[in-house]
Each structure stands twice: as C-alpha cells, then as structure tokens.
Amino acid sequence: MITTNTRVDLSVVIPAYNAAAYIGECLHSVVIQDACPSFEVIVVDDGSTDGTADLVKRDFPQVRLVLKANGGPGSARNEGVRHARSNIIIFIDADDRMLPGRLAFQGRFMLENTRYGMAFGNQQYQSTPDYDANQTRGICNSLEFTELADAYQRLLTDGNFVANTACAVRREVYLDIGGQPEAIFVGEDYAMNCAIARQWPIAASRRHLSWYRQGHGDNLMRSQHTYRGPVRVLREELLGHGQHLSRRQYQQAFDRWCRITNMLLRWVWIESGHSAVVEEMRTLSPLLPPRLYNKWLVVSMLPSSLGRFARDVKQLPIGSLLSRERAKA
C-alpha cells in the first residue's frame, strides 16, 4: 500500500531524465502494487526539460517529487536514497515497468532477512520476454531468493549480472559504501554491486520483477558511456581489491578487462582520433598491458574514417552475415 505517512516499510526510488514519454507507465505499474508492505514512491527529476516533473505532479500527486540539476543516474539515485524514509530501497528506472507482485515478494524478503545487503531478480526484456538471464548465466536456479556464493568474485570475472531495475538494497548499506559514483553514467550500478558484494551477502531469484525497455534513443547504453564506465569500475576493483581473487579468478577478470578496454579504445579512436586515445590510455595506467598500449598507439595513427567505415559495414546486413559466417568457420 502506498502511503504518505512518516513510517513506511519500503522506498521505491526512480531516477528520471526527460522521461515524460514513459514515466506514466512506470509509475502506474508501481502505485498499483498490492498485498505488500507499506511503501513510498520517490521520483528524482534529474534536470529534465521535457515536462517530466509537471506530469508527475499532475498525474501522480501521491508520489514524492525531488528536483535537482542534471547529474546523471547515479547522482539521481543517491539523492533519492537520501530522501528515503525506509531502510529498504527498491530501484526501477523511469522508462521501465514494475511487474505485479514485485513489492510483496522482494520487499518482504528484505524486511525478513536483514543479513542481506541486496536482493535482485530478473528483468523481462522487451524484445525477449521469456529470456531467463539469471538461470541462463548460471546465477540462480530458484524462483525464491537464495544466497549467492562468491558473488563478488563472479561480478569481476563474469561481469555485472545484477539487473539494476530489479534490485533492492538496504539503505544503511547503500550509504555506508558511499552510494553510486556520480562521475560514471553507465556502470554506476556495477560499482555499487561490487562494493556491496565485498562486504554483505547477496540473494538472487529467477523471478521476473521488472520489464526492461530496449532500443529507444534516450537509453544510455546506446551512448558514449557504454564502455568507459565498466572499464573504470573493473580497473578500480582489480587495483584496489584484487587480493580477494584467486590467481585464476584474477586472470579471468583481467582478461575480461582487457577485452572491454579494447572496445573502449576502438570507440575513442573512431569518435575522437589519436590524441584522445593516447589520453585515454594514460588514465588506464598502470593496469593497461604493453601489448594493448602498443597496438592502439599504432592503430590510432590511422584515419578515424577507416574505423567508422569498418563499423558501418559490420552493421549492414551483409556485414552481419559475414561476421556470422566467419564465426562458423
């Protein structure tokens, strides 16, 4: 039950930036949650210019609206958590939807199992609604929340498997780790997940808890931030906490870091050229291996137009077909 009283069991935090086209669907999916602990809904408008805040005030007066200057999703979530009145934070993004029963299922688990810093489920992808990411990736086989073994190590070796729009965190834990980094626009949740998993148990479920919108132009995963955030996060984890990994795990995580770093440097070369690549590599020291440094020092001297041409060809139907044929060979 949504409430405006001082005492509340759950706080749903929704960062929103120019989300007027979608946030009505999102909020409707939240406010109709029933048979669940009492909850509040906090929308943090992150400097929108499309009337997002006006829509929320007009159509959802029961929702708490926080206004701030644009600072990115991590900044908005941090502000929402600071305003939250409960110790259980439920995250969802403004362009996604909460599936029925989520607050009853996830909220009660977090309230009754206080040793967990986080609990997350699946998000239902718009393009593949039946896809079970947590089971397919070997994260969790149960529809009930179960504790993950080696969660921190797996986050570094396997990547960020926590669905941000389907997770719940304990407010005191969130504040203790310093929230989400505000200088990162993709991967800010990855940094949070790693920090929590280093210190607290994490639980996961196969159950779909949210519906995840794909492919619209405002999605940050289609922007310049796609690789830079995850590269920065994994670099900091390896340099600062690599001792928590076995030698084999460290090598797996390092190899993965090299792969996504290679993709980042390719993007920087295509978009900004040689000098930008050299500057980017400087920020990746001392983890960047000589073989990768030397490769991009040479490749980035070539005209960026060559990289753009190769990228565009690969995106064409014939380019995709050739890539699949090479993979089969």
mmCIF file of N, CA and C in Angstrom, residues 130-200:
data_model
loop_
_atom_site.group_PDB
_atom_site.id
_atom_site.type_symbol
_atom_site.label_atom_id
_atom_site.label_comp_id
_atom_site.label_asym_id
_atom_site.label_seq_id
_atom_site.Cartn_x
_atom_site.Cartn_y
_atom_site.Cartn_z
ATOM 1 N N ASP A 130 10.649 -13.949 -22.551
ATOM 2 C CA ASP A 130 10.774 -15.230 -21.863
ATOM 3 C C ASP A 130 12.213 -15.545 -21.452
ATOM 4 N N TYR A 131 13.146 -14.682 -21.799
ATOM 5 C CA TYR A 131 14.554 -14.950 -21.500
ATOM 6 C C TYR A 131 14.795 -14.924 -19.994
ATOM 7 N N ASP A 132 15.412 -15.976 -19.484
ATOM 8 C CA ASP A 132 15.715 -16.110 -18.059
ATOM 9 C C ASP A 132 17.215 -15.894 -17.876
ATOM 10 N N ALA A 133 17.613 -14.638 -17.704
ATOM 11 C CA ALA A 133 19.035 -14.301 -17.643
ATOM 12 C C ALA A 133 19.733 -14.946 -16.464
ATOM 13 N N ASN A 134 19.095 -14.953 -15.305
ATOM 14 C CA ASN A 134 19.760 -15.476 -14.114
ATOM 15 C C ASN A 134 20.014 -16.974 -14.203
ATOM 16 N N GLN A 135 19.098 -17.713 -14.799
ATOM 17 C CA GLN A 135 19.330 -19.142 -14.958
ATOM 18 C C GLN A 135 20.308 -19.415 -16.101
ATOM 19 N N THR A 136 20.136 -18.714 -17.226
ATOM 20 C CA THR A 136 20.999 -18.934 -18.385
ATOM 21 C C THR A 136 22.459 -18.647 -18.055
ATOM 22 N N ARG A 137 22.712 -17.611 -17.268
ATOM 23 C CA ARG A 137 24.085 -17.252 -16.908
ATOM 24 C C ARG A 137 24.588 -18.018 -15.689
ATOM 25 N N GLY A 138 23.769 -18.929 -15.174
ATOM 26 C CA GLY A 138 24.199 -19.745 -14.048
ATOM 27 C C GLY A 138 24.224 -19.007 -12.736
ATOM 28 N N ILE A 139 23.440 -17.942 -12.627
ATOM 29 C CA ILE A 139 23.417 -17.150 -11.401
ATOM 30 C C ILE A 139 22.520 -17.792 -10.356
ATOM 31 N N CYS A 140 21.312 -18.189 -10.758
ATOM 32 C CA CYS A 140 20.338 -18.709 -9.806
ATOM 33 C C CYS A 140 19.337 -19.600 -10.522
ATOM 34 N N ASN A 141 19.011 -20.730 -9.915
ATOM 35 C CA ASN A 141 18.049 -21.665 -10.499
ATOM 36 C C ASN A 141 16.701 -21.666 -9.791
ATOM 37 N N SER A 142 16.576 -20.887 -8.736
ATOM 38 C CA SER A 142 15.363 -20.918 -7.922
ATOM 39 C C SER A 142 14.509 -19.678 -8.154
ATOM 40 N N LEU A 143 13.184 -19.867 -8.087
ATOM 41 C CA LEU A 143 12.271 -18.733 -8.136
ATOM 42 C C LEU A 143 12.226 -17.988 -6.811
ATOM 43 N N GLU A 144 12.692 -18.641 -5.740
ATOM 44 C CA GLU A 144 12.801 -17.987 -4.433
ATOM 45 C C GLU A 144 14.176 -17.335 -4.308
ATOM 46 N N PHE A 145 14.289 -16.382 -3.429
ATOM 47 C CA PHE A 145 15.590 -15.757 -3.201
ATOM 48 C C PHE A 145 16.524 -16.738 -2.509
ATOM 49 N N THR A 146 17.711 -16.905 -3.071
ATOM 50 C CA THR A 146 18.731 -17.765 -2.487
ATOM 51 C C THR A 146 20.064 -17.024 -2.471
ATOM 52 N N GLU A 147 20.885 -17.335 -1.489
ATOM 53 C CA GLU A 147 22.161 -16.639 -1.350
ATOM 54 C C GLU A 147 23.143 -17.069 -2.434
ATOM 55 N N LEU A 148 23.885 -16.100 -2.974
ATOM 56 C CA LEU A 148 24.887 -16.375 -3.997
ATOM 57 C C LEU A 148 26.243 -16.635 -3.346
ATOM 58 N N ALA A 149 26.874 -17.698 -3.766
ATOM 59 C CA ALA A 149 28.236 -17.970 -3.307
ATOM 60 C C ALA A 149 29.216 -17.210 -4.212
ATOM 61 N N ASP A 150 30.264 -16.661 -3.627
ATOM 62 C CA ASP A 150 31.306 -15.967 -4.386
ATOM 63 C C ASP A 150 30.741 -14.856 -5.272
ATOM 64 N N ALA A 151 29.787 -14.107 -4.756
ATOM 65 C CA ALA A 151 29.138 -13.072 -5.568
ATOM 66 C C ALA A 151 30.143 -12.030 -6.045
ATOM 67 N N TYR A 152 31.041 -11.597 -5.156
ATOM 68 C CA TYR A 152 31.994 -10.554 -5.543
ATOM 69 C C TYR A 152 32.929 -11.057 -6.637
ATOM 70 N N GLN A 153 33.480 -12.238 -6.435
ATOM 71 C CA GLN A 153 34.398 -12.788 -7.427
ATOM 72 C C GLN A 153 33.714 -12.951 -8.780
ATOM 73 N N ARG A 154 32.465 -13.353 -8.764
ATOM 74 C CA ARG A 154 31.744 -13.565 -10.022
ATOM 75 C C ARG A 154 31.422 -12.242 -10.714
ATOM 76 N N LEU A 155 31.190 -11.195 -9.955
ATOM 77 C CA LEU A 155 30.955 -9.895 -10.568
ATOM 78 C C LEU A 155 32.176 -9.429 -11.348
ATOM 79 N N LEU A 156 33.362 -9.776 -10.869
ATOM 80 C CA LEU A 156 34.576 -9.359 -11.557
ATOM 81 C C LEU A 156 34.909 -10.262 -12.737
ATOM 82 N N THR A 157 34.662 -11.559 -12.591
ATOM 83 C CA THR A 157 35.037 -12.486 -13.667
ATOM 84 C C THR A 157 33.954 -12.622 -14.733
ATOM 85 N N ASP A 158 32.675 -12.495 -14.347
ATOM 86 C CA ASP A 158 31.569 -12.712 -15.279
ATOM 87 C C ASP A 158 30.886 -11.428 -15.727
ATOM 88 N N GLY A 159 31.189 -10.316 -15.094
ATOM 89 C CA GLY A 159 30.526 -9.065 -15.451
ATOM 90 C C GLY A 159 29.359 -8.758 -14.536
ATOM 91 N N ASN A 160 28.692 -7.659 -14.814
ATOM 92 C CA ASN A 160 27.616 -7.179 -13.953
ATOM 93 C C ASN A 160 26.323 -7.919 -14.257
ATOM 94 N N PHE A 161 26.055 -8.972 -13.503
ATOM 95 C CA PHE A 161 24.865 -9.785 -13.753
ATOM 96 C C PHE A 161 23.649 -9.314 -12.954
ATOM 97 N N VAL A 162 23.794 -8.272 -12.146
ATOM 98 C CA VAL A 162 22.678 -7.773 -11.340
ATOM 99 C C VAL A 162 21.822 -6.828 -12.175
ATOM 100 N N ALA A 163 20.546 -7.152 -12.341
ATOM 101 C CA ALA A 163 19.623 -6.278 -13.072
ATOM 102 C C ALA A 163 19.294 -5.075 -12.194
ATOM 103 N N ASN A 164 19.764 -3.905 -12.586
ATOM 104 C CA ASN A 164 19.593 -2.720 -11.760
ATOM 105 C C ASN A 164 18.127 -2.395 -11.502
ATOM 106 N N THR A 165 17.273 -2.615 -12.501
ATOM 107 C CA THR A 165 15.861 -2.287 -12.341
ATOM 108 C C THR A 165 15.090 -3.351 -11.568
ATOM 109 N N ALA A 166 15.777 -4.409 -11.145
ATOM 110 C CA ALA A 166 15.115 -5.486 -10.396
ATOM 111 C C ALA A 166 15.799 -5.739 -9.067
ATOM 112 N N CYS A 167 16.506 -4.738 -8.542
ATOM 113 C CA CYS A 167 17.244 -4.963 -7.300
ATOM 114 C C CYS A 167 16.684 -4.131 -6.156
ATOM 115 N N ALA A 168 16.941 -4.626 -4.953
ATOM 116 C CA ALA A 168 16.610 -3.919 -3.718
ATOM 117 C C ALA A 168 17.859 -3.894 -2.857
ATOM 118 N N VAL A 169 18.120 -2.772 -2.206
ATOM 119 C CA VAL A 169 19.290 -2.660 -1.340
ATOM 120 C C VAL A 169 18.865 -2.098 0.010
ATOM 121 N N ARG A 170 19.688 -2.370 1.000
ATOM 122 C CA ARG A 170 19.434 -1.822 2.331
ATOM 123 C C ARG A 170 20.018 -0.404 2.392
ATOM 124 N N ARG A 171 19.228 0.549 2.822
ATOM 125 C CA ARG A 171 19.649 1.943 2.796
ATOM 126 C C ARG A 171 20.932 2.174 3.582
ATOM 127 N N GLU A 172 21.049 1.573 4.740
ATOM 128 C CA GLU A 172 22.241 1.769 5.560
ATOM 129 C C GLU A 172 23.476 1.219 4.868
ATOM 130 N N VAL A 173 23.309 0.140 4.118
ATOM 131 C CA VAL A 173 24.414 -0.429 3.342
ATOM 132 C C VAL A 173 24.795 0.516 2.204
ATOM 133 N N TYR A 174 23.777 1.018 1.512
ATOM 134 C CA TYR A 174 23.999 1.936 0.395
ATOM 135 C C TYR A 174 24.775 3.168 0.848
ATOM 136 N N LEU A 175 24.360 3.744 1.967
ATOM 137 C CA LEU A 175 25.036 4.932 2.469
ATOM 138 C C LEU A 175 26.441 4.611 2.965
ATOM 139 N N ASP A 176 26.606 3.420 3.523
ATOM 140 C CA ASP A 176 27.916 3.024 4.047
ATOM 141 C C ASP A 176 28.962 2.929 2.943
ATOM 142 N N ILE A 177 28.569 2.472 1.743
ATOM 143 C CA ILE A 177 29.531 2.352 0.636
ATOM 144 C C ILE A 177 29.684 3.666 -0.130
ATOM 145 N N GLY A 178 28.932 4.682 0.276
ATOM 146 C CA GLY A 178 29.036 5.969 -0.398
ATOM 147 C C GLY A 178 28.124 6.118 -1.592
ATOM 148 N N GLY A 179 27.133 5.222 -1.732
ATOM 149 C CA GLY A 179 26.193 5.307 -2.838
ATOM 150 C C GLY A 179 26.824 4.915 -4.164
ATOM 151 N N GLN A 180 26.260 5.416 -5.239
ATOM 152 C CA GLN A 180 26.764 5.134 -6.578
ATOM 153 C C GLN A 180 27.664 6.275 -7.039
ATOM 154 N N PRO A 181 28.765 5.964 -7.744
ATOM 155 C CA PRO A 181 29.652 7.032 -8.221
ATOM 156 C C PRO A 181 28.920 7.941 -9.201
ATOM 157 N N GLU A 182 29.060 9.241 -9.032
ATOM 158 C CA GLU A 182 28.290 10.199 -9.824
ATOM 159 C C GLU A 182 28.998 10.631 -11.097
ATOM 160 N N ALA A 183 30.280 10.265 -11.240
ATOM 161 C CA ALA A 183 31.021 10.630 -12.446
ATOM 162 C C ALA A 183 30.880 9.584 -13.543
ATOM 163 N N ILE A 184 30.215 8.464 -13.247
ATOM 164 C CA ILE A 184 30.031 7.380 -14.209
ATOM 165 C C ILE A 184 28.571 7.326 -14.608
ATOM 166 N N PHE A 185 28.299 7.268 -15.914
ATOM 167 C CA PHE A 185 26.919 7.282 -16.393
ATOM 168 C C PHE A 185 26.436 5.910 -16.866
ATOM 169 N N VAL A 186 27.314 4.977 -17.082
ATOM 170 C CA VAL A 186 26.966 3.573 -17.296
ATOM 171 C C VAL A 186 27.967 2.765 -16.481
ATOM 172 N N GLY A 187 27.479 1.905 -15.617
ATOM 173 C CA GLY A 187 28.368 1.152 -14.739
ATOM 174 C C GLY A 187 28.325 1.642 -13.307
ATOM 175 N N GLU A 188 27.560 2.715 -13.039
ATOM 176 C CA GLU A 188 27.452 3.203 -11.657
ATOM 177 C C GLU A 188 26.819 2.151 -10.756
ATOM 178 N N ASP A 189 25.881 1.374 -11.313
ATOM 179 C CA ASP A 189 25.281 0.293 -10.540
ATOM 180 C C ASP A 189 26.258 -0.867 -10.359
ATOM 181 N N TYR A 190 27.129 -1.083 -11.339
ATOM 182 C CA TYR A 190 28.169 -2.127 -11.240
ATOM 183 C C TYR A 190 29.092 -1.816 -10.061
ATOM 184 N N ALA A 191 29.493 -0.556 -9.932
ATOM 185 C CA ALA A 191 30.344 -0.162 -8.806
ATOM 186 C C ALA A 191 29.644 -0.415 -7.482
ATOM 187 N N MET A 192 28.353 -0.075 -7.415
ATOM 188 C CA MET A 192 27.575 -0.320 -6.198
ATOM 189 C C MET A 192 27.513 -1.811 -5.882
ATOM 190 N N ASN A 193 27.226 -2.620 -6.888
ATOM 191 C CA ASN A 193 27.093 -4.058 -6.665
ATOM 192 C C ASN A 193 28.390 -4.669 -6.150
ATOM 193 N N CYS A 194 29.510 -4.255 -6.736
ATOM 194 C CA CYS A 194 30.808 -4.779 -6.287
ATOM 195 C C CYS A 194 31.085 -4.381 -4.840
ATOM 196 N N ALA A 195 30.820 -3.122 -4.509
ATOM 197 C CA ALA A 195 31.082 -2.641 -3.150
ATOM 198 C C ALA A 195 30.227 -3.372 -2.127
ATOM 199 N N ILE A 196 28.965 -3.629 -2.463
ATOM 200 C CA ILE A 196 28.096 -4.348 -1.536
ATOM 201 C C ILE A 196 28.533 -5.800 -1.419
ATOM 202 N N ALA A 197 28.830 -6.438 -2.541
ATOM 203 C CA ALA A 197 29.170 -7.866 -2.536
ATOM 204 C C ALA A 197 30.476 -8.151 -1.795
ATOM 205 N N ARG A 198 31.367 -7.170 -1.700
ATOM 206 C CA ARG A 198 32.611 -7.374 -0.952
ATOM 207 C C ARG A 198 32.342 -7.538 0.536
ATOM 208 N N GLN A 199 31.215 -6.986 1.025
ATOM 209 C CA GLN A 199 31.023 -6.894 2.468
ATOM 210 C C GLN A 199 29.758 -7.547 3.003
ATOM 211 N N TRP A 200 28.762 -7.767 2.134
ATOM 212 C CA TRP A 200 27.489 -8.317 2.602
ATOM 213 C C TRP A 200 27.032 -9.456 1.700
#
